[in-house]
XYZ file of C-alpha atoms in Angstrom:
430
model
C -29.075 1.283 -49.794
C -27.250 4.738 -49.667
C -28.510 7.252 -47.207
C -31.101 9.488 -48.376
C -31.323 12.712 -46.542
C -33.229 15.865 -46.986
C -32.223 19.448 -45.147
C -35.881 20.048 -44.479
C -36.325 17.028 -42.141
C -36.413 17.390 -38.685
C -33.625 14.825 -38.058
C -31.599 16.141 -40.737
C -28.591 17.406 -38.583
C -28.001 14.577 -36.545
C -27.791 12.224 -39.563
C -25.873 14.745 -41.455
C -23.411 14.917 -38.427
C -23.361 11.047 -38.357
C -22.331 10.623 -42.188
C -19.353 13.313 -41.357
C -18.180 10.999 -38.659
C -18.563 7.661 -40.480
C -15.745 5.745 -40.208
C -14.563 4.219 -43.707
C -11.261 3.158 -43.062
C -9.933 -0.425 -42.066
C -10.168 -0.529 -38.209
C -7.528 -3.562 -38.301
C -4.569 -2.128 -36.038
C -1.535 -1.663 -37.895
C 0.512 0.135 -35.899
C 2.368 -2.484 -34.086
C 3.109 -4.193 -36.987
C 4.568 -1.452 -38.851
C 6.767 -0.077 -36.177
C 8.136 -3.790 -36.186
C 8.704 -3.571 -39.795
C 10.569 -0.139 -39.768
C 12.984 -1.367 -36.542
C 13.692 -4.603 -38.272
C 14.466 -2.756 -41.968
C 16.740 -0.096 -39.817
C 18.431 -3.085 -38.042
C 18.920 -5.380 -40.954
C 18.840 -3.386 -43.852
C 18.375 -5.088 -47.255
C 18.397 -8.285 -45.468
C 15.066 -7.313 -43.950
C 13.937 -6.083 -47.276
C 14.318 -8.578 -48.853
C 12.784 -11.306 -46.552
C 9.509 -9.105 -45.970
C 9.464 -8.649 -49.583
C 9.259 -12.442 -50.402
C 7.199 -13.013 -47.587
C 4.327 -10.431 -48.482
C 4.671 -9.969 -51.997
C 5.467 -13.946 -52.703
C 8.134 -12.648 -54.721
C 12.023 -13.813 -55.530
C 14.184 -10.986 -54.953
C 17.527 -10.825 -53.920
C 19.612 -7.745 -52.436
C 20.789 -7.497 -56.257
C 17.651 -7.861 -58.230
C 16.037 -5.176 -56.161
C 16.565 -2.525 -58.680
C 14.992 -3.172 -61.884
C 17.722 -2.607 -64.699
C 17.531 0.090 -67.371
C 17.039 -2.909 -69.356
C 14.097 -4.081 -67.807
C 12.826 -0.842 -67.533
C 12.907 -0.057 -71.154
C 11.830 -3.395 -72.075
C 8.692 -2.790 -70.165
C 8.130 0.507 -72.000
C 8.671 -1.006 -75.286
C 5.677 -3.463 -74.542
C 2.984 -0.874 -74.058
C 1.080 -0.426 -77.155
C 1.351 2.726 -79.296
C -1.841 4.213 -77.901
C -0.975 3.679 -74.193
C 2.387 5.270 -74.625
C 0.684 8.314 -76.286
C -1.966 8.453 -73.926
C 0.402 8.606 -70.980
C 2.536 11.552 -73.077
C -0.242 13.726 -73.293
C -0.950 13.376 -69.408
C 2.813 13.998 -68.818
C 2.717 16.970 -70.978
C -0.462 18.459 -69.730
C 0.797 17.913 -66.011
C 4.009 19.426 -66.443
C 3.011 22.320 -68.302
C 0.342 23.060 -65.312
C 2.686 22.600 -62.845
C 5.045 24.445 -64.357
C 3.133 27.771 -63.785
C 2.929 26.516 -59.839
C 6.959 27.525 -59.547
C 7.484 30.615 -57.043
C 10.052 33.417 -58.091
C 12.818 34.148 -55.138
C 12.088 37.642 -53.700
C 14.525 39.876 -52.205
C 13.903 43.764 -51.201
C 15.612 46.571 -48.981
C 12.941 48.243 -46.782
C 12.875 51.939 -45.688
C 14.989 50.918 -42.561
C 18.164 49.477 -45.126
C 17.134 46.228 -44.181
C 17.618 43.428 -46.577
C 14.704 41.209 -46.328
C 13.520 38.203 -48.638
C 12.555 34.657 -49.654
C 14.718 32.154 -51.711
C 13.005 28.853 -52.807
C 15.027 25.738 -52.898
C 14.471 21.861 -53.888
C 14.376 19.019 -51.940
C 17.569 16.904 -52.788
C 15.842 13.795 -53.073
C 12.201 11.858 -53.045
C 10.618 8.637 -53.175
C 7.678 7.994 -54.852
C 5.755 5.155 -53.569
C 3.715 3.642 -56.531
C 0.723 0.783 -55.941
C 1.867 -2.422 -57.963
C 0.809 -5.498 -59.329
C -1.292 -5.900 -62.475
C -3.994 -3.372 -60.847
C -1.718 -0.448 -61.244
C -1.634 2.734 -61.934
C 0.578 4.530 -64.576
C -1.122 7.972 -64.025
C -0.057 7.985 -60.188
C 3.548 7.636 -61.451
C 3.258 10.912 -63.399
C 0.973 12.877 -60.605
C 3.826 12.125 -58.454
C 7.077 12.520 -59.935
C 6.263 15.743 -62.676
C 5.927 18.183 -59.454
C 8.851 16.703 -58.200
C 10.831 17.413 -61.260
C 9.483 20.587 -61.955
C 10.569 21.761 -58.854
C 14.217 21.014 -59.385
C 14.711 17.377 -57.431
C 17.608 15.899 -58.658
C 16.868 12.128 -57.421
C 13.745 10.763 -57.770
C 13.611 7.026 -56.168
C 10.793 4.939 -57.093
C 9.094 1.726 -55.421
C 6.493 -0.303 -56.150
C 5.499 -4.119 -54.847
C 5.423 -7.037 -57.871
C 3.255 -9.444 -56.064
C 4.013 -13.149 -57.593
C 6.874 -11.028 -59.731
C 4.075 -9.471 -61.903
C 3.829 -5.655 -62.915
C 1.811 -3.921 -65.703
C 4.390 -2.730 -68.297
C 2.418 0.640 -68.012
C 4.008 1.621 -64.685
C 7.520 1.298 -66.056
C 6.833 3.481 -69.305
C 5.141 6.046 -67.285
C 8.478 6.307 -65.118
C 10.363 5.938 -68.196
C 8.197 9.031 -69.576
C 8.791 10.768 -66.381
C 12.538 10.444 -66.691
C 12.920 7.996 -63.570
C 15.525 5.187 -63.798
C 15.933 4.696 -59.906
C 13.309 1.908 -59.435
C 13.182 -0.844 -56.658
C 11.012 -3.812 -56.847
C 9.579 -3.254 -53.435
C 6.494 -2.276 -51.428
C 4.553 -2.176 -48.250
C 5.667 -0.613 -44.798
C 9.590 -1.952 -45.258
C 9.560 -0.340 -48.595
C 8.617 3.282 -47.203
C 11.570 2.361 -43.995
C 14.198 1.539 -46.790
C 13.178 4.868 -48.365
C 13.246 6.877 -44.874
C 16.108 5.376 -43.456
C 18.301 3.843 -46.337
C 19.752 0.453 -46.757
C 23.180 -0.765 -48.385
C 21.226 -0.559 -51.814
C 19.027 2.139 -51.365
C 20.102 5.569 -50.357
C 18.193 7.282 -48.111
C 15.645 10.046 -49.167
C 14.336 13.480 -47.653
C 10.771 13.131 -48.603
C 8.357 10.258 -49.283
C 4.949 10.878 -51.344
C 2.353 8.437 -52.754
C -0.580 5.923 -52.235
C -0.532 2.833 -50.369
C -2.531 0.818 -48.223
C -3.042 0.790 -44.441
C 0.295 -0.493 -43.823
C 1.899 2.001 -46.150
C -0.187 4.723 -44.460
C 0.864 4.180 -41.221
C 4.407 3.776 -42.238
C 4.815 7.131 -43.606
C 2.989 8.424 -40.400
C 5.917 6.769 -38.121
C 8.636 7.781 -40.262
C 7.721 11.927 -40.818
C 10.017 13.683 -39.064
C 12.757 11.592 -40.057
C 11.686 12.600 -43.706
C 9.059 14.699 -45.026
C 5.526 13.075 -46.219
C 3.146 14.772 -48.094
C -0.145 13.204 -46.529
C -1.800 10.552 -44.670
C -4.532 9.286 -47.769
C -7.357 8.056 -46.829
C -10.111 6.291 -48.947
C -11.047 8.279 -52.263
C -14.428 10.419 -52.089
C -16.769 12.697 -54.446
C -19.003 15.232 -53.872
C -21.406 15.949 -56.960
C -23.483 19.508 -56.620
C -26.395 19.094 -59.049
C -29.587 21.190 -59.930
C -32.316 20.532 -62.580
C -30.205 21.446 -65.502
C -27.620 18.135 -64.667
C -28.085 14.999 -66.543
C -29.124 12.372 -64.475
C -27.176 9.431 -66.279
C -23.525 11.410 -66.441
C -24.477 12.310 -62.643
C -24.828 8.622 -61.748
C -21.991 7.173 -63.956
C -19.455 10.111 -62.294
C -20.692 8.644 -58.555
C -19.935 4.799 -59.771
C -16.794 5.822 -61.571
C -15.867 6.493 -57.181
C -17.480 3.927 -55.794
C -15.543 1.591 -58.028
C -12.195 2.618 -56.369
C -13.756 0.312 -53.076
C -11.336 0.195 -50.017
C -14.181 2.803 -48.278
C -14.813 4.949 -51.325
C -17.360 7.035 -51.113
C -20.070 9.096 -53.320
C -22.186 11.707 -52.362
C -24.984 13.664 -54.320
C -26.043 17.027 -53.232
C -29.474 18.298 -55.448
C -31.404 20.783 -55.235
C -34.038 19.089 -57.147
C -36.039 15.510 -55.434
C -36.911 14.448 -59.141
C -33.351 14.654 -60.106
C -32.154 13.024 -56.727
C -34.806 10.273 -57.388
C -33.396 9.734 -61.303
C -29.952 9.719 -60.076
C -30.762 7.073 -57.350
C -32.665 4.791 -60.205
C -29.892 5.576 -63.108
C -27.118 4.560 -60.333
C -28.876 0.879 -60.291
C -29.248 0.330 -63.728
C -25.613 1.384 -64.860
C -24.214 -0.979 -62.194
C -25.876 -3.855 -63.807
C -23.556 -3.089 -66.889
C -20.393 -2.797 -65.014
C -17.647 -5.160 -65.411
C -16.750 -4.902 -61.882
C -19.924 -4.020 -60.492
C -19.665 -6.023 -56.981
C -16.642 -3.522 -55.924
C -18.926 -0.372 -56.830
C -22.193 -1.578 -55.696
C -20.827 -2.400 -52.157
C -18.831 1.145 -52.253
C -22.362 2.755 -53.265
C -24.658 0.945 -50.969
C -22.124 0.970 -47.974
C -21.239 4.508 -47.937
C -23.158 6.558 -51.123
C -25.156 9.469 -49.945
C -28.243 11.642 -51.711
C -28.903 14.620 -49.984
C -31.603 17.441 -51.212
C -31.438 20.686 -50.194
C -33.281 24.001 -50.210
C -30.710 25.931 -52.582
C -26.904 26.429 -53.778
C -26.193 28.439 -50.983
C -27.148 25.565 -48.760
C -25.456 23.050 -50.445
C -21.904 24.826 -50.629
C -22.349 25.058 -46.878
C -23.011 21.518 -46.221
C -20.320 20.853 -48.929
C -17.492 23.055 -47.107
C -18.454 20.958 -43.877
C -18.338 17.734 -45.927
C -14.598 19.188 -47.357
C -14.267 16.444 -50.447
C -11.314 15.232 -51.970
C -13.232 16.030 -54.970
C -16.358 18.238 -56.231
C -18.259 18.586 -59.001
C -20.442 21.256 -59.966
C -22.738 19.909 -62.108
C -24.267 23.382 -63.094
C -24.798 25.317 -66.672
C -23.388 28.432 -64.284
C -20.644 26.510 -61.850
C -19.582 30.392 -61.428
C -22.418 31.075 -59.218
C -21.331 28.536 -56.741
C -17.625 28.386 -57.114
C -16.556 31.257 -54.901
C -18.609 29.682 -51.956
C -16.542 26.229 -52.100
C -14.053 26.930 -49.523
C -12.862 23.442 -48.399
C -12.209 21.037 -51.542
C -9.268 19.405 -52.794
C -10.295 20.154 -56.105
C -13.137 21.154 -57.971
C -14.796 20.566 -61.302
C -16.684 22.891 -63.141
C -19.756 22.343 -65.056
C -21.517 18.987 -67.119
C -18.426 18.369 -69.005
C -15.624 18.121 -66.497
C -15.973 14.705 -64.994
C -13.765 13.965 -61.916
C -12.060 11.178 -64.199
C -10.694 13.827 -66.462
C -8.640 15.303 -63.558
C -7.654 11.640 -62.565
C -5.588 11.511 -65.981
C -5.348 14.098 -68.734
C -6.745 17.684 -67.541
C -3.408 18.809 -66.383
C -4.067 19.439 -62.282
C -2.870 16.621 -59.826
C -4.747 13.952 -58.542
C -3.445 13.383 -55.135
C -5.350 15.511 -52.794
C -6.151 15.513 -49.363
C -9.146 13.125 -47.842
C -11.669 12.365 -44.765
C -12.457 16.028 -44.409
C -8.568 16.991 -44.288
C -9.191 19.460 -47.278
C -10.176 22.137 -44.643
C -6.591 22.365 -43.616
C -4.501 21.097 -46.638
C -3.886 20.929 -50.404
C -3.242 18.796 -53.068
C 0.277 17.936 -54.165
C 2.064 20.308 -56.297
C 5.236 21.742 -57.083
C 5.479 23.640 -53.542
C 5.662 20.421 -51.769
C 9.044 19.381 -53.276
C 10.537 22.865 -52.254
C 11.997 24.756 -49.513
C 11.325 28.305 -47.998
C 14.099 29.941 -47.033
C 14.534 33.566 -45.224
C 16.944 35.852 -46.057
C 17.848 38.669 -43.786
C 20.509 41.322 -43.772
C 21.314 44.536 -41.899
C 23.892 47.150 -42.217
C 25.198 49.421 -39.363
C 22.596 51.863 -39.869
C 19.744 49.517 -40.101
C 20.958 47.402 -37.278
C 21.197 50.478 -35.143
C 17.436 51.674 -35.935
C 15.907 48.005 -34.856
C 18.409 47.476 -31.639
C 16.616 49.187 -29.282
C 13.189 47.343 -29.224
C 15.105 44.099 -29.929
C 17.114 44.490 -26.815
C 14.497 45.479 -24.808
C 12.217 42.063 -26.324
C 15.555 40.078 -25.099
C 15.389 41.938 -21.803
C 11.458 41.029 -21.254
C 12.522 37.058 -21.980
C 15.527 37.088 -19.923
C 17.603 36.200 -22.616
C 20.616 38.751 -22.014
C 22.942 36.937 -24.245
C 20.552 37.574 -27.001
C 20.733 41.185 -26.312
C 24.245 41.553 -25.486
C 24.968 39.957 -29.182
C 23.202 42.953 -30.662
C 24.436 45.748 -28.675
C 28.133 44.616 -29.061
C 27.960 45.218 -32.664
C 27.204 48.998 -31.649
C 29.286 49.866 -28.843
C 26.550 49.881 -26.249
């Protein structure tokens, strides 16, 4: 059964802290396995990628067939129905329009001393996108990762996607085509991350790897960080719904179930000021789970990791929400603006009764690649800035250098870096 807590209970703090500390990821040790895979790919390149792909994905690829041809991409895109193609185009266009507004501007100015200062933004040259594959696939992930990169100005996007038993949902390649991606490889797992990070004869290395994956993919991203950049180490998905008496219990229950059906440790939490709503939502979740085609996955997630917490006020709910720092926070309130400023730690916030989190997953326009496992305390969701680098600009003329030299030379002497000081004073004949 899901956890039931009441902030008025004497043991609430202890039990709430246990909820925060609960581990939802697999405890399987994968680090050594991933390290060996990465080392193998670095040593044997395509041969290792092909061998590992055929072993783990039960595929039948060769070095020559690792990459999808343009004809294969076009044929798959043509197989999706007009409704699916139209929906993906709507999603693409909305994501692009929103992310266009995230682009920063270069800024260069001259201060009172005559020193030129500024910031210049330039795009990463090449990005690798990891997309979960097979028949249970997520074309929305293609768009959420590729569109911000395109908006940022990334020239080369290489996509990897596993094809277990040689199968791949056509919608994945349709989404890639809409996003303008033509470099796509039928590989997954740690070997795909290694190939992107270090390169092989068939796959040129990239500068950054983004996208979700299983524990092996996440561990591989962690291990190649430094060789390449990464977006984040994403854990199981999560939602926190903050609701008062104005909320519809059936709607709240549906949103909790929607998150639980991700499986693999996904967590759904309700924070409410109304005990009656808490009871109604609990009953409604049970009722709706019986109607869900994949109810086993959602039921296991809800019963293993779900929680319903009753609090005294919305202010208290906001305080707990900041401690939870959830990937998704829904404000199921008539007036979400009342509490919105108090929510400081969240990957994404969804306002009011008519904004289910699933809208953000697909067509809202905001990005669904978000920080999990309380990392919203210090991290942000994927956006255009993740594909840009900031370069500082500094320029002095003789007068401004002279005005700054004394302080700079003094600091250099304090740090016992005489060469630093001399590189300044030599320009002033001192």
